[in-house]
Steps between C-alpha positions, in 0.01 A plus 500: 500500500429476864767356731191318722481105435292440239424914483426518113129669381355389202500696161188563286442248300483581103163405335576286197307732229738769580295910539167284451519313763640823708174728349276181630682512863430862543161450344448233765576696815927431556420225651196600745152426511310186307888443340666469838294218673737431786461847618838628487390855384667666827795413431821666372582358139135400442420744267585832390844630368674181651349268257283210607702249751785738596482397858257254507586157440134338382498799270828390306392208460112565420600794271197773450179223522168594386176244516623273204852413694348445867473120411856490440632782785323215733620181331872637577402605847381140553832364401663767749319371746490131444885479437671215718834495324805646688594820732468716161232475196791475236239425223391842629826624507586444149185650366560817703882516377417445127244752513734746664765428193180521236491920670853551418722729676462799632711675200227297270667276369323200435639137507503302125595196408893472444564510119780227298723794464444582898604125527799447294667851677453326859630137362772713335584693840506232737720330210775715529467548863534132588836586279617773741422305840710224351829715604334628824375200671590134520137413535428385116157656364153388672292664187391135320313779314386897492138638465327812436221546713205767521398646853183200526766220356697634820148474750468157375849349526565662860218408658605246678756595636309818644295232627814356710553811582182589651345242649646464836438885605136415379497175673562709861178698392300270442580311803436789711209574414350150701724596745358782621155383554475345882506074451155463630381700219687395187241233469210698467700759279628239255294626217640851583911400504420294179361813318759751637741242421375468150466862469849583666647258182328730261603814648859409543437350143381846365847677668713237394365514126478909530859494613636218221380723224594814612876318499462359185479858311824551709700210478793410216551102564429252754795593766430812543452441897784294471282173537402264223169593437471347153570116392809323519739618229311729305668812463237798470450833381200741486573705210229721541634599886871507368436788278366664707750431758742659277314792352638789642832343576672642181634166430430267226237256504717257411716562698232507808362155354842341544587618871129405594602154328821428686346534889233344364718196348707540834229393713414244318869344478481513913147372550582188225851385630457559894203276554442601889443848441155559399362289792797652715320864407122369475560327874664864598177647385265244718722527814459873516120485363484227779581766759282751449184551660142601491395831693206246655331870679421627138411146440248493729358797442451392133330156593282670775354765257511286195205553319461199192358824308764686500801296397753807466556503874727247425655713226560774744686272761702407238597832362566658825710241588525204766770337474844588735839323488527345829825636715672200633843336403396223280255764307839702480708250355250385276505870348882553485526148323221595260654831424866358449400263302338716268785724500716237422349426220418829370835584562733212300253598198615882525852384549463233208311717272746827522792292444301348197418841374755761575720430273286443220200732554569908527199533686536217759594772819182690400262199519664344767468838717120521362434151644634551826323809557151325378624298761586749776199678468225226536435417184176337388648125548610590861135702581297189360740241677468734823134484463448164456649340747553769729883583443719763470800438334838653562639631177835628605565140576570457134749741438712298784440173340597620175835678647567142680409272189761745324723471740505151516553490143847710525610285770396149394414556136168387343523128602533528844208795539283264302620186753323673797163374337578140519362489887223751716780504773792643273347773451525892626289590809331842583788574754751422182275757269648726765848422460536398151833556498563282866328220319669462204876568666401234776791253528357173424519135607732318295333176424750326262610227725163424644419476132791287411415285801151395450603437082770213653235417733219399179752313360606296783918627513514749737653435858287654792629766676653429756422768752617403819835533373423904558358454826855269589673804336258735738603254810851500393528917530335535802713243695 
């Protein structure tokens, strides 16, 4: 993957009648001549050993055209061009992502429908996991039930929350790009903006849907980015991605199944029973998105040498990148509370999840370690997240979380960890993450009596305090 915004090509799209429809592509020209009618033969990807569309967005979507589909290849690029919707073509999106899943992975391994036996092992897991968080969290289970899904069940049931996701780092594009024409000629250009605008939505739609399948080949459940991706309590697995998450880990599958199955019935446990986190994480995710902006000089050079013929200019922008975080305080803080709040909640499920586990799996220190370095290392989750909305995140913040959440745990037991989730404000900042040991040894304020004091108060018996008696006290000491 690239680390640019929104820097993913486009792979070569499969023909559906398999080496006849590849022995018709080559008979056809790779994409050149009468089958390439948008002229796209100069460029990388449009023929040849890359495969038809390997770098060229109308290609991927097109496929290998000859006479018969030009009807069609221009229908679609109608719709491209007439769409009116949002910052990003999602209807475009989604078809790009599911045909990315139909191409498998790059080990070939295509997706399939999840079988009942598939089914009744993830119901099963999740089962028994809910069992094990029972003794490692007081938050009671947030699974109201556990599902199976294939890598296009995953496309369809995260999309919109990609969308959330998304939208307000497109948003800046697309306002930019009427910003950078002078006022007095906006008017005259408005046919212009609207089809750059409407052509910016399908590009960012093609890279958004590029980047959603490649993840879904990748992913194991819905929190793998440690955000709720999926619908409210459903607890899911991809069965197909957690074997071969665990193939060369010399551990059994069952075993794999199960650990997968408790972080996955972790997050959902913290997303069900602390009901201002997901928009306390989402609104994390805007603020930052919020702050970053446009590089309006490669802007304008797009818009000035836009040509309506040649719509992968705007491809180009987008894969080299135009988007930079800008460096100011509030565009600081916005980051720091993004990335600790992440951590945070990466970090109770680590702490949650190895208490669950140690003592009842063998292998729970060797797929702990494994997940951590995924982690560490920029896995896929973290590249696609990166690339979408332009952020790096900080791994090694989730090692400290987990080390304070664990802490906290010895210190206060598994109530009061848990208790820091009843309120935004109770919990851990990026300067505690730090000091995780400073935080959790921090003498407290004792708030018994206030507590006592307001109960009398409801029910109408207590006395007020009477605090000028301490300032006669403070009088009488300094006579």
């Amino acid at each position: 993957m690239s680390d640019t915004p929104f820097g993913f090509g486009l792979p070569p799209e499969e023909p559906e009648d398999g080496d006849e429809g590849k022995k018709k592509d080559q008979q056809s020209g790779g994409g050149q001549g009468p089958a390439n009618p948008f002229g796209f033969g100069g460029l990388p990807g449009a023929g040849g050993s890359g495969g038809p569309g390997a770098d060229n967005p109308l290609a991927a979507m097109f496929g290998s055209l000859n006479p018969n589909d030009l009807g069609a290849a221009f229908q679609q690029l109608g719709q491209m061009l007439s769409y009116e919707g949002g910052p990003v073509n999602w209807d475009m999106a989604k078809q790009i992502a599911r045909q990315t899943v139909a191409q498998g992975t790059p080990d070939g391994v295509k997706d399939a429908s999840v079988g009942p036996a598939e089914r009744s092992a993830v119901e099963e897991a999740v089962r028994l996991a809910d069992l094990w968080l029972d003794d490692a969290t007081s938050l009671p289970s947030g699974s109201g039930s556990a599902v199976a899904w294939s890598r296009a069940e995953w496309v369809e049931a995260t999309l919109p929350a990609w969308q959330e996701l998304v939208d307000p780092v497109a948003e800046r594009v697309g306002a930019a790009m009427g910003d950078v024409l002078p006022e007095e000629m906006q008017a005259m250009a408005g046919p212009l903006i609207g089809m750059m605008r409407s052509m910016g939505g399908a590009m960012f739609g093609t890279q958004i849907g590029q980047a959603v399948g490649v993840l879904a080949g990748e992913v194991v459940g819905s929190t793998d980015i440690g955000l709720p991706l999926g619908p409210v309590g459903k607890a899911a697995l991809l069965p197909a991605n957690v074997e071969a998450f665990g193939k060369d880990l010399g551990v059994a599958k069952e075993e794999v199944r199960l650990y997968l199955a408790l972080r996955e019935a972790a997050h959902q446990r913290l997303f069900a029973h602390v009901p201002w986190l997901r928009s306390h994480l989402f609104g994390a995710v805007d603020g930052y998105a919020r702050g970053i902006k446009v590089d309006t000089a490669k802007l304008e050079d797009v818009v000035g040498q836009f040509d309506p013929q040649n719509p992968e200019q705007l491809q180009d922008a987008l894969q080299q990148g135009m988007f930079q975080p800008e460096d100011t305080p509030a565009q600081k803080a916005a980051l720091a509370r993004l990335e600790t709040a992440l951590a945070l909640v990466e970090g109770w499920v680590d702490a949650v999840v190895h208490a669950a586990a140690k003592p009842r799996l063998s292998s729970a220190d060797a797929l702990r370690e494994t997940l951590r370095r995924r982690r560490a290392t920029g896995g896929p989750a973290e590249q696609t997240f990166a690339t979408l909305i332009g952020l790096e995140l900080r791994p090694r913040r989730l090692r400290d979380a987990s080390r304070l959440w664990a802490s906290l745990t010895d210190a206060r037991g598994v109530e009061g960890r848990d208790g820091l989730w009843a309120h935004p404000d109770m919990l851990p900042t990026a300067s505690d993450l730090d000091d995780p040991d400073g935080f959790v040894h921090r003498e407290h304020l004792d708030f018994s009596e206030l507590d006592k004091m307001l109960g009398e108060a409801a029910s109408g018996s207590a006395e007020k305090p009477d605090l000028r008696k301490k300032d006669d006290e403070k009088g009488d000491d300094t006579e």
